[in-house]
Amino acid sequence: MRTILILLIFFKLFFADYCGTDQVAIGMEVHISGVARLLCGKPNCFDKNYSECPERAESRKGCKKENEWIGGFDATIDGKLYTMCCEFENLKDFVKPKYKEVRIRRGEYFEGEEKQNDDGDVTSFDVIKDIQTYRDDSGNPYYNLTVYNFNCVPLAEQTPKWVLKTHWPYFKK
Ligand SMILES: *[C@@H]1O[C@H](CO)[C@@H](O)[C@H](O)[C@H]1NC(C)=O
Ligand SMILES: *[C@@H]1O[C@H](CO)[C@@H](O)[C@H](O)[C@H]1NC(C)=O
């Protein structure tokens, strides 16, 4: 039983091109060869939350809208990037910008930080909001990540909007 648990925890983080609707992009690696991969994870405070993703990575301009973040990409070795922008409802209420630009070049790696309380519950985690690709002076592509910090506390305390509205005195005309 213990072994299974450890394996599950270990495999919660994995490299992929897509993190999809039920995982979040918490890191990125660019191999020496130029192959870029996302590090996906599912922080335990995010267990029951999902984002909505399009079927394909089709944005050429990154993920700019305030309620969207990176859910995946198609990156060619010569540095063309198509991003999949997933929408998380009210994302802006849960996040704060953390790093404006984290540059990842070949052979480099970024992994966001996760904070936990004494019970082992995740209270906040870093997530990749956007990725832009550029070229250095020698023509080698590199990636600049915009990183947000997602605060789980409002998620746990969130009351559905309809409850607030139907409770006196909020519902008054
Ligand atoms: C996240 O999931 C929890 C548990 O299902 C839910 O109560 C909450 O409304 C969700 N939050 C958002 C912002 O979707
Ligand atoms: C990418 O990020 C690096 C490091 O933060 C910064 O110095 C550089 O200007 C950025 N590149 C572009 C084209 O914005």
Short mmCIF file of N, CA and C and ligand atoms in Angstrom, two decimals:
data_model
loop_
_atom_site.label_atom_id
_atom_site.label_comp_id
_atom_site.label_asym_id
_atom_site.label_seq_id
_atom_site.Cartn_x
_atom_site.Cartn_y
_atom_site.Cartn_z
N MET A 1 0.84 -1.21 0.00
CA MET A 1 0.00 0.00 0.00
C MET A 1 0.87 1.25 0.00
N ARG A 2 1.85 1.22 0.90
CA ARG A 2 2.75 2.36 1.01
C ARG A 2 3.48 2.64 -0.30
N THR A 3 3.94 1.56 -0.91
CA THR A 3 4.68 1.69 -2.18
C THR A 3 3.80 2.33 -3.24
N ILE A 4 2.56 1.87 -3.28
CA ILE A 4 1.64 2.41 -4.29
C ILE A 4 1.46 3.91 -4.09
N LEU A 5 1.28 4.29 -2.82
CA LEU A 5 1.10 5.71 -2.53
C LEU A 5 2.30 6.53 -2.98
N ILE A 6 3.48 6.02 -2.67
CA ILE A 6 4.69 6.77 -3.03
C ILE A 6 4.79 6.90 -4.55
N LEU A 7 4.48 5.81 -5.24
CA LEU A 7 4.53 5.87 -6.71
C LEU A 7 3.53 6.87 -7.25
N LEU A 8 2.34 6.89 -6.68
CA LEU A 8 1.32 7.83 -7.15
C LEU A 8 1.79 9.26 -6.96
N ILE A 9 2.38 9.51 -5.79
CA ILE A 9 2.83 10.87 -5.54
C ILE A 9 3.93 11.23 -6.52
N PHE A 10 4.84 10.29 -6.73
CA PHE A 10 5.95 10.53 -7.65
C PHE A 10 5.43 10.81 -9.06
N PHE A 11 4.45 10.04 -9.48
CA PHE A 11 3.98 10.19 -10.85
C PHE A 11 2.98 11.33 -11.04
N LYS A 12 2.68 12.03 -9.95
CA LYS A 12 1.81 13.19 -10.11
C LYS A 12 2.47 14.26 -10.98
N LEU A 13 3.79 14.30 -10.96
CA LEU A 13 4.50 15.26 -11.81
C LEU A 13 5.00 14.53 -13.04
N PHE A 14 4.68 15.04 -14.20
CA PHE A 14 5.22 14.37 -15.39
C PHE A 14 5.43 15.38 -16.51
N PHE A 15 6.33 15.01 -17.40
CA PHE A 15 6.60 15.88 -18.54
C PHE A 15 5.69 15.54 -19.70
N ALA A 16 5.17 16.56 -20.36
CA ALA A 16 4.27 16.33 -21.48
C ALA A 16 4.23 17.58 -22.34
N ASP A 17 3.59 17.46 -23.47
CA ASP A 17 3.34 18.64 -24.29
C ASP A 17 2.04 19.31 -23.85
N TYR A 18 1.16 18.50 -23.24
CA TYR A 18 -0.14 19.02 -22.81
C TYR A 18 -0.38 18.62 -21.36
N CYS A 19 -0.81 19.58 -20.56
CA CYS A 19 -1.22 19.24 -19.19
C CYS A 19 -2.73 19.01 -19.17
N GLY A 20 -3.44 19.64 -20.09
CA GLY A 20 -4.86 19.38 -20.25
C GLY A 20 -5.73 20.02 -19.19
N THR A 21 -6.96 19.51 -19.09
CA THR A 21 -7.96 20.18 -18.26
C THR A 21 -7.78 19.92 -16.76
N ASP A 22 -7.22 18.76 -16.39
CA ASP A 22 -7.19 18.45 -14.96
C ASP A 22 -5.80 18.55 -14.34
N GLN A 23 -4.82 19.05 -15.11
CA GLN A 23 -3.48 19.26 -14.56
C GLN A 23 -3.12 20.73 -14.79
N VAL A 24 -2.10 21.17 -14.10
CA VAL A 24 -1.63 22.52 -14.37
C VAL A 24 -0.15 22.49 -14.76
N ALA A 25 0.25 23.48 -15.54
CA ALA A 25 1.64 23.56 -15.99
C ALA A 25 2.46 24.26 -14.91
N ILE A 26 3.27 23.47 -14.20
CA ILE A 26 4.01 24.05 -13.08
C ILE A 26 5.49 24.21 -13.39
N GLY A 27 5.91 23.77 -14.57
CA GLY A 27 7.31 23.92 -14.93
C GLY A 27 7.54 23.65 -16.39
N MET A 28 8.79 23.87 -16.81
CA MET A 28 9.13 23.64 -18.21
C MET A 28 10.60 23.28 -18.30
N GLU A 29 10.88 22.42 -19.27
CA GLU A 29 12.25 21.98 -19.51
C GLU A 29 12.55 22.13 -20.99
N VAL A 30 13.72 22.64 -21.30
CA VAL A 30 14.17 22.61 -22.70
C VAL A 30 15.44 21.79 -22.73
N HIS A 31 15.34 20.65 -23.39
CA HIS A 31 16.45 19.73 -23.48
C HIS A 31 17.57 20.35 -24.33
N ILE A 32 18.78 19.88 -24.15
CA ILE A 32 19.93 20.34 -24.95
C ILE A 32 19.60 20.25 -26.45
N SER A 33 18.85 19.22 -26.81
CA SER A 33 18.51 19.03 -28.23
C SER A 33 17.54 20.09 -28.74
N GLY A 34 16.93 20.85 -27.81
CA GLY A 34 15.96 21.86 -28.21
C GLY A 34 14.53 21.43 -27.98
N VAL A 35 14.33 20.16 -27.63
CA VAL A 35 12.97 19.69 -27.38
C VAL A 35 12.44 20.29 -26.07
N ALA A 36 11.27 20.92 -26.16
CA ALA A 36 10.69 21.59 -25.00
C ALA A 36 9.55 20.75 -24.44
N ARG A 37 9.48 20.67 -23.11
CA ARG A 37 8.43 19.90 -22.45
C ARG A 37 7.87 20.69 -21.29
N LEU A 38 6.58 20.46 -21.02
CA LEU A 38 5.96 21.06 -19.84
C LEU A 38 6.04 20.08 -18.69
N LEU A 39 6.17 20.61 -17.49
CA LEU A 39 6.07 19.79 -16.29
C LEU A 39 4.65 20.00 -15.75
N CYS A 40 3.88 18.92 -15.72
CA CYS A 40 2.48 19.03 -15.30
C CYS A 40 2.31 18.49 -13.89
N GLY A 41 1.34 19.02 -13.18
CA GLY A 41 1.07 18.52 -11.85
C GLY A 41 -0.35 18.83 -11.45
N LYS A 42 -0.75 18.21 -10.34
CA LYS A 42 -2.09 18.46 -9.82
C LYS A 42 -1.97 18.71 -8.33
N PRO A 43 -1.77 19.97 -7.94
CA PRO A 43 -1.67 20.29 -6.50
C PRO A 43 -2.93 19.81 -5.78
N ASN A 44 -2.79 19.33 -4.54
CA ASN A 44 -3.96 18.70 -3.90
C ASN A 44 -5.11 19.67 -3.64
N CYS A 45 -4.83 20.97 -3.59
CA CYS A 45 -5.95 21.91 -3.42
C CYS A 45 -6.72 22.10 -4.72
N PHE A 46 -6.20 21.54 -5.80
CA PHE A 46 -6.80 21.75 -7.11
C PHE A 46 -7.50 20.48 -7.58
N ASP A 47 -7.59 19.50 -6.66
CA ASP A 47 -8.14 18.17 -6.99
C ASP A 47 -9.44 18.20 -7.77
N LYS A 48 -10.35 19.07 -7.33
CA LYS A 48 -11.70 19.02 -7.91
C LYS A 48 -11.93 20.17 -8.88
N ASN A 49 -10.86 20.80 -9.32
CA ASN A 49 -11.02 21.94 -10.22
C ASN A 49 -10.45 21.63 -11.59
N TYR A 50 -11.06 22.19 -12.57
CA TYR A 50 -10.68 21.93 -13.95
C TYR A 50 -10.63 23.22 -14.72
N SER A 51 -9.82 23.23 -15.76
CA SER A 51 -9.89 24.36 -16.68
C SER A 51 -10.43 23.84 -18.01
N GLU A 52 -10.88 24.77 -18.81
CA GLU A 52 -11.44 24.38 -20.10
C GLU A 52 -10.43 24.63 -21.20
N CYS A 53 -10.13 23.59 -21.95
CA CYS A 53 -9.08 23.72 -22.96
C CYS A 53 -9.65 23.49 -24.36
N PRO A 54 -9.10 24.19 -25.34
CA PRO A 54 -9.49 23.90 -26.73
C PRO A 54 -8.88 22.55 -27.14
N GLU A 55 -9.29 22.03 -28.28
CA GLU A 55 -8.80 20.72 -28.68
C GLU A 55 -7.34 20.71 -29.08
N ARG A 56 -6.90 21.83 -29.63
CA ARG A 56 -5.53 21.86 -30.12
C ARG A 56 -4.78 23.08 -29.62
N ALA A 57 -3.45 23.01 -29.71
CA ALA A 57 -2.62 24.18 -29.41
C ALA A 57 -2.61 25.01 -30.68
N GLU A 58 -3.29 26.15 -30.65
CA GLU A 58 -3.44 26.88 -31.90
C GLU A 58 -3.13 28.37 -31.79
N SER A 59 -2.79 28.84 -30.58
CA SER A 59 -2.51 30.27 -30.48
C SER A 59 -1.05 30.56 -30.83
N ARG A 60 -0.85 31.53 -31.69
CA ARG A 60 0.52 31.93 -32.05
C ARG A 60 0.98 33.09 -31.19
N LYS A 61 0.10 33.64 -30.37
CA LYS A 61 0.45 34.85 -29.63
C LYS A 61 0.53 34.60 -28.13
N GLY A 62 0.52 33.35 -27.71
CA GLY A 62 0.56 33.07 -26.29
C GLY A 62 -0.83 33.16 -25.68
N CYS A 63 -0.89 33.14 -24.35
CA CYS A 63 -2.18 33.17 -23.65
C CYS A 63 -2.29 34.49 -22.92
N LYS A 64 -2.98 35.41 -23.52
CA LYS A 64 -2.98 36.79 -23.03
C LYS A 64 -4.20 37.13 -22.16
N LYS A 65 -5.32 36.45 -22.41
CA LYS A 65 -6.54 36.83 -21.68
C LYS A 65 -6.37 36.58 -20.19
N GLU A 66 -7.05 37.39 -19.38
CA GLU A 66 -6.76 37.34 -17.94
C GLU A 66 -7.20 36.03 -17.28
N ASN A 67 -8.19 35.33 -17.86
CA ASN A 67 -8.63 34.09 -17.23
C ASN A 67 -8.06 32.84 -17.89
N GLU A 68 -7.03 33.01 -18.71
CA GLU A 68 -6.44 31.81 -19.32
C GLU A 68 -4.99 31.63 -18.94
N TRP A 69 -4.56 30.38 -19.01
CA TRP A 69 -3.17 30.02 -18.74
C TRP A 69 -2.74 28.93 -19.71
N ILE A 70 -1.47 28.56 -19.61
CA ILE A 70 -0.93 27.56 -20.54
C ILE A 70 -1.42 26.15 -20.15
N GLY A 71 -2.04 25.48 -21.12
CA GLY A 71 -2.47 24.11 -20.89
C GLY A 71 -1.67 23.13 -21.74
N GLY A 72 -0.87 23.67 -22.64
CA GLY A 72 -0.04 22.82 -23.48
C GLY A 72 0.54 23.61 -24.62
N PHE A 73 1.38 22.96 -25.41
CA PHE A 73 1.91 23.62 -26.61
C PHE A 73 2.43 22.62 -27.61
N ASP A 74 2.60 23.10 -28.80
CA ASP A 74 3.36 22.38 -29.81
C ASP A 74 4.55 23.26 -30.10
N ALA A 75 5.75 22.76 -29.83
CA ALA A 75 6.96 23.55 -30.06
C ALA A 75 7.83 22.80 -31.05
N THR A 76 8.21 23.48 -32.09
CA THR A 76 9.12 22.84 -33.04
C THR A 76 10.55 23.12 -32.58
N ILE A 77 11.49 22.29 -32.98
CA ILE A 77 12.87 22.44 -32.52
C ILE A 77 13.45 23.77 -32.98
N ASP A 78 12.97 24.28 -34.11
CA ASP A 78 13.48 25.58 -34.57
C ASP A 78 12.76 26.76 -33.91
N GLY A 79 11.95 26.46 -32.88
CA GLY A 79 11.48 27.54 -32.03
C GLY A 79 10.11 28.12 -32.34
N LYS A 80 9.34 27.50 -33.23
CA LYS A 80 7.97 27.98 -33.43
C LYS A 80 7.11 27.41 -32.32
N LEU A 81 6.22 28.24 -31.81
CA LEU A 81 5.43 27.81 -30.66
C LEU A 81 3.95 28.09 -30.88
N TYR A 82 3.15 27.05 -30.72
CA TYR A 82 1.70 27.18 -30.74
C TYR A 82 1.23 26.81 -29.34
N THR A 83 0.54 27.74 -28.68
CA THR A 83 0.13 27.42 -27.30
C THR A 83 -1.33 27.03 -27.23
N MET A 84 -1.62 26.15 -26.28
CA MET A 84 -3.00 25.82 -25.94
C MET A 84 -3.34 26.67 -24.72
N CYS A 85 -4.35 27.53 -24.88
CA CYS A 85 -4.72 28.42 -23.78
C CYS A 85 -5.99 27.90 -23.12
N CYS A 86 -5.87 27.48 -21.87
CA CYS A 86 -7.02 26.93 -21.16
C CYS A 86 -7.61 28.02 -20.27
N GLU A 87 -8.91 27.97 -20.14
CA GLU A 87 -9.58 28.99 -19.35
C GLU A 87 -9.96 28.42 -17.99
N PHE A 88 -9.62 29.16 -16.95
CA PHE A 88 -10.06 28.79 -15.61
C PHE A 88 -10.96 29.92 -15.12
N GLU A 89 -12.17 29.54 -14.75
CA GLU A 89 -13.16 30.55 -14.38
C GLU A 89 -12.65 31.41 -13.21
N ASN A 90 -12.74 32.70 -13.37
CA ASN A 90 -12.31 33.66 -12.34
C ASN A 90 -10.85 33.52 -11.94
N LEU A 91 -10.03 33.06 -12.86
CA LEU A 91 -8.61 32.89 -12.57
C LEU A 91 -8.01 34.12 -11.90
N LYS A 92 -8.37 35.27 -12.39
CA LYS A 92 -7.76 36.51 -11.90
C LYS A 92 -7.99 36.72 -10.39
N ASP A 93 -9.05 36.12 -9.85
CA ASP A 93 -9.31 36.27 -8.42
C ASP A 93 -8.38 35.40 -7.56
N PHE A 94 -7.69 34.45 -8.19
CA PHE A 94 -6.88 33.51 -7.42
C PHE A 94 -5.38 33.71 -7.60
N VAL A 95 -5.01 34.50 -8.61
CA VAL A 95 -3.58 34.57 -8.94
C VAL A 95 -2.99 35.97 -8.72
N LYS A 96 -1.67 35.95 -8.50
CA LYS A 96 -0.88 37.18 -8.49
C LYS A 96 0.33 36.93 -9.36
N PRO A 97 0.73 37.94 -10.15
CA PRO A 97 1.94 37.75 -10.95
C PRO A 97 3.12 37.47 -10.04
N LYS A 98 3.95 36.51 -10.41
CA LYS A 98 5.13 36.21 -9.59
C LYS A 98 6.42 36.55 -10.33
N TYR A 99 6.60 35.99 -11.52
CA TYR A 99 7.75 36.36 -12.35
C TYR A 99 7.23 36.81 -13.70
N LYS A 100 7.69 37.97 -14.14
CA LYS A 100 7.26 38.49 -15.42
C LYS A 100 7.91 37.71 -16.54
N GLU A 101 9.21 37.45 -16.40
CA GLU A 101 9.94 36.72 -17.44
C GLU A 101 10.96 35.79 -16.83
N VAL A 102 10.73 34.50 -16.99
CA VAL A 102 11.75 33.52 -16.61
C VAL A 102 12.26 32.95 -17.92
N ARG A 103 13.53 33.18 -18.19
CA ARG A 103 14.06 32.73 -19.47
C ARG A 103 14.56 31.29 -19.39
N ILE A 104 14.14 30.47 -20.32
CA ILE A 104 14.59 29.07 -20.38
C ILE A 104 15.28 28.85 -21.72
N ARG A 105 16.56 28.55 -21.66
CA ARG A 105 17.32 28.23 -22.88
C ARG A 105 17.59 26.74 -22.93
N ARG A 106 18.18 26.31 -24.01
CA ARG A 106 18.51 24.88 -24.14
C ARG A 106 19.27 24.40 -22.93
N GLY A 107 18.88 23.26 -22.40
CA GLY A 107 19.57 22.69 -21.25
C GLY A 107 19.10 23.29 -19.94
N GLU A 108 18.07 24.15 -19.98
CA GLU A 108 17.59 24.77 -18.75
C GLU A 108 16.20 24.26 -18.37
N TYR A 109 15.84 24.59 -17.12
CA TYR A 109 14.70 23.95 -16.52
C TYR A 109 14.09 24.91 -15.51
N PHE A 110 12.78 24.99 -15.45
CA PHE A 110 12.13 25.79 -14.41
C PHE A 110 11.07 24.93 -13.73
N GLU A 111 11.06 24.97 -12.41
CA GLU A 111 9.97 24.32 -11.68
C GLU A 111 9.44 25.27 -10.64
N GLY A 112 8.12 25.50 -10.66
CA GLY A 112 7.50 26.42 -9.72
C GLY A 112 7.52 25.89 -8.30
N GLU A 113 7.29 26.80 -7.38
CA GLU A 113 7.30 26.47 -5.96
C GLU A 113 5.89 26.12 -5.50
N GLU A 114 5.81 25.24 -4.52
CA GLU A 114 4.51 24.88 -3.95
C GLU A 114 4.62 25.08 -2.45
N LYS A 115 3.61 25.72 -1.85
CA LYS A 115 3.65 25.89 -0.39
C LYS A 115 2.57 25.03 0.24
N GLN A 116 2.91 24.42 1.39
CA GLN A 116 1.95 23.57 2.09
C GLN A 116 1.79 24.04 3.53
N ASN A 117 0.63 23.76 4.12
CA ASN A 117 0.47 24.03 5.54
C ASN A 117 0.91 22.81 6.35
N ASP A 118 0.75 22.85 7.68
CA ASP A 118 1.24 21.76 8.52
C ASP A 118 0.53 20.45 8.25
N ASP A 119 -0.68 20.50 7.70
CA ASP A 119 -1.42 19.28 7.40
C ASP A 119 -1.04 18.68 6.04
N GLY A 120 -0.12 19.33 5.35
CA GLY A 120 0.28 18.82 4.04
C GLY A 120 -0.64 19.27 2.92
N ASP A 121 -1.56 20.19 3.24
CA ASP A 121 -2.41 20.71 2.17
C ASP A 121 -1.69 21.84 1.45
N VAL A 122 -1.79 21.81 0.15
CA VAL A 122 -1.15 22.86 -0.63
C VAL A 122 -1.93 24.16 -0.44
N THR A 123 -1.22 25.23 -0.10
CA THR A 123 -1.89 26.51 0.08
C THR A 123 -1.67 27.44 -1.10
N SER A 124 -0.57 27.24 -1.83
CA SER A 124 -0.35 28.02 -3.04
C SER A 124 0.63 27.28 -3.94
N PHE A 125 0.54 27.55 -5.22
CA PHE A 125 1.49 26.94 -6.16
C PHE A 125 1.73 27.90 -7.31
N ASP A 126 2.88 27.71 -7.97
CA ASP A 126 3.21 28.54 -9.13
C ASP A 126 2.72 27.84 -10.39
N VAL A 127 2.23 28.63 -11.31
CA VAL A 127 1.69 28.06 -12.53
C VAL A 127 2.14 28.94 -13.71
N ILE A 128 2.37 28.30 -14.85
CA ILE A 128 2.81 29.06 -16.02
C ILE A 128 1.61 29.70 -16.69
N LYS A 129 1.60 30.99 -16.70
CA LYS A 129 0.50 31.75 -17.28
C LYS A 129 0.67 31.87 -18.80
N ASP A 130 1.91 32.13 -19.22
CA ASP A 130 2.13 32.38 -20.65
C ASP A 130 3.56 32.02 -21.02
N ILE A 131 3.74 31.74 -22.29
CA ILE A 131 5.08 31.44 -22.82
C ILE A 131 5.26 32.22 -24.12
N GLN A 132 6.36 32.91 -24.21
CA GLN A 132 6.72 33.58 -25.47
C GLN A 132 8.04 33.00 -25.94
N THR A 133 8.20 32.93 -27.24
CA THR A 133 9.46 32.41 -27.73
C THR A 133 10.21 33.50 -28.50
N TYR A 134 11.52 33.53 -28.31
CA TYR A 134 12.38 34.53 -28.96
C TYR A 134 13.63 33.83 -29.45
N ARG A 135 14.48 34.60 -30.12
CA ARG A 135 15.77 34.07 -30.57
C ARG A 135 16.89 34.90 -29.99
N ASP A 136 17.97 34.23 -29.61
CA ASP A 136 19.13 34.99 -29.13
C ASP A 136 19.96 35.47 -30.32
N ASP A 137 21.08 36.13 -30.03
CA ASP A 137 21.89 36.72 -31.10
C ASP A 137 22.41 35.69 -32.09
N SER A 138 22.59 34.44 -31.62
CA SER A 138 23.06 33.41 -32.55
C SER A 138 21.92 32.68 -33.23
N GLY A 139 20.69 33.17 -33.02
CA GLY A 139 19.56 32.56 -33.71
C GLY A 139 18.95 31.37 -32.99
N ASN A 140 19.42 31.06 -31.79
CA ASN A 140 18.85 29.94 -31.04
C ASN A 140 17.57 30.36 -30.32
N PRO A 141 16.52 29.56 -30.45
CA PRO A 141 15.29 29.92 -29.76
C PRO A 141 15.39 29.75 -28.24
N TYR A 142 14.71 30.64 -27.52
CA TYR A 142 14.56 30.46 -26.08
C TYR A 142 13.14 30.85 -25.71
N TYR A 143 12.75 30.52 -24.51
CA TYR A 143 11.37 30.73 -24.07
C TYR A 143 11.35 31.63 -22.85
N ASN A 144 10.45 32.59 -22.84
CA ASN A 144 10.26 33.41 -21.65
C ASN A 144 8.89 33.09 -21.04
N LEU A 145 8.92 32.67 -19.79
CA LEU A 145 7.68 32.27 -19.12
C LEU A 145 7.17 33.40 -18.24
N THR A 146 5.86 33.58 -18.25
CA THR A 146 5.21 34.44 -17.26
C THR A 146 4.64 33.49 -16.20
N VAL A 147 5.03 33.72 -14.95
CA VAL A 147 4.62 32.80 -13.89
C VAL A 147 3.71 33.52 -12.90
N TYR A 148 2.60 32.88 -12.60
CA TYR A 148 1.66 33.39 -11.61
C TYR A 148 1.72 32.51 -10.37
N ASN A 149 1.39 33.09 -9.23
CA ASN A 149 1.22 32.30 -8.02
C ASN A 149 -0.27 32.15 -7.75
N PHE A 150 -0.71 30.92 -7.66
CA PHE A 150 -2.13 30.60 -7.45
C PHE A 150 -2.34 30.38 -5.96
N ASN A 151 -3.22 31.16 -5.37
CA ASN A 151 -3.50 31.06 -3.95
C ASN A 151 -4.72 30.17 -3.74
N CYS A 152 -4.54 29.04 -3.06
CA CYS A 152 -5.63 28.06 -2.91
C CYS A 152 -6.63 28.46 -1.84
N VAL A 153 -6.24 29.37 -0.95
CA VAL A 153 -7.11 29.63 0.19
C VAL A 153 -8.49 30.14 -0.22
N PRO A 154 -8.58 31.13 -1.11
CA PRO A 154 -9.94 31.54 -1.53
C PRO A 154 -10.72 30.42 -2.20
N LEU A 155 -10.02 29.46 -2.82
CA LEU A 155 -10.69 28.33 -3.47
C LEU A 155 -11.44 27.49 -2.45
N ALA A 156 -10.77 27.25 -1.31
CA ALA A 156 -11.37 26.42 -0.27
C ALA A 156 -12.52 27.14 0.42
N GLU A 157 -12.39 28.47 0.51
CA GLU A 157 -13.41 29.22 1.25
C GLU A 157 -14.52 29.74 0.37
N GLN A 158 -14.38 29.47 -0.92
CA GLN A 158 -15.31 30.07 -1.86
C GLN A 158 -16.75 29.60 -1.63
N THR A 159 -17.64 30.55 -1.63
CA THR A 159 -19.07 30.23 -1.54
C THR A 159 -19.67 30.48 -2.91
N PRO A 160 -20.48 29.56 -3.41
CA PRO A 160 -21.07 29.81 -4.71
C PRO A 160 -21.83 31.14 -4.74
N LYS A 161 -21.78 31.81 -5.87
CA LYS A 161 -22.37 33.15 -5.94
C LYS A 161 -23.86 33.17 -5.64
N TRP A 162 -24.56 32.09 -6.07
CA TRP A 162 -26.01 32.11 -5.88
C TRP A 162 -26.39 32.09 -4.40
N VAL A 163 -25.53 31.51 -3.55
CA VAL A 163 -25.84 31.50 -2.12
C VAL A 163 -25.82 32.93 -1.58
N LEU A 164 -24.78 33.66 -1.95
CA LEU A 164 -24.70 35.04 -1.49
C LEU A 164 -25.91 35.84 -1.95
N LYS A 165 -26.27 35.65 -3.19
CA LYS A 165 -27.33 36.49 -3.74
C LYS A 165 -28.69 36.22 -3.14
N THR A 166 -28.93 34.96 -2.74
CA THR A 166 -30.27 34.66 -2.24
C THR A 166 -30.36 34.88 -0.72
N HIS A 167 -29.23 35.20 -0.09
CA HIS A 167 -29.29 35.43 1.34
C HIS A 167 -29.59 36.89 1.67
N TRP A 168 -30.54 37.12 2.48
CA TRP A 168 -30.82 38.42 3.03
C TRP A 168 -29.57 38.95 3.70
N PRO A 169 -29.13 40.19 3.59
CA PRO A 169 -29.82 41.26 2.87
C PRO A 169 -29.28 41.49 1.46
N TYR A 170 -28.53 40.52 0.93
CA TYR A 170 -27.90 40.75 -0.37
C TYR A 170 -28.90 40.81 -1.50
N PHE A 171 -29.98 40.05 -1.30
CA PHE A 171 -30.98 39.96 -2.37
C PHE A 171 -32.07 40.98 -2.09
N LYS A 172 -31.85 42.21 -2.51
CA LYS A 172 -32.78 43.29 -2.17
C LYS A 172 -32.95 44.15 -3.40
N LYS A 173 -34.17 44.43 -3.74
CA LYS A 173 -34.37 45.26 -4.96
C LYS A 173 -35.05 46.57 -4.61
C1 LIG B 1 -13.00 24.37 -7.19
O1 LIG B 1 -13.51 23.13 -6.75
C2 LIG B 1 -14.24 23.23 -5.54
C3 LIG B 1 -14.59 21.82 -5.09
O2 LIG B 1 -15.35 21.16 -6.06
C4 LIG B 1 -15.50 24.07 -5.78
O3 LIG B 1 -16.23 24.20 -4.58
C5 LIG B 1 -15.08 25.43 -6.25
O4 LIG B 1 -16.23 26.19 -6.60
C6 LIG B 1 -14.15 25.34 -7.47
N1 LIG B 1 -13.64 26.68 -7.73
C7 LIG B 1 -13.67 27.25 -8.92
C8 LIG B 1 -13.14 28.62 -8.95
O5 LIG B 1 -14.08 26.70 -9.92
C1 LIG B 2 13.33 37.29 -21.76
O1 LIG B 2 13.61 37.27 -20.37
C2 LIG B 2 14.91 37.72 -20.05
C3 LIG B 2 15.19 37.41 -18.59
O2 LIG B 2 14.19 37.91 -17.75
C4 LIG B 2 15.01 39.21 -20.40
O3 LIG B 2 16.27 39.71 -20.06
C5 LIG B 2 14.77 39.35 -21.89
O4 LIG B 2 14.76 40.70 -22.26
C6 LIG B 2 13.44 38.69 -22.30
N1 LIG B 2 13.37 38.68 -23.76
C7 LIG B 2 12.52 39.43 -24.43
C8 LIG B 2 12.67 39.43 -25.92
O5 LIG B 2 11.63 40.08 -23.90
#
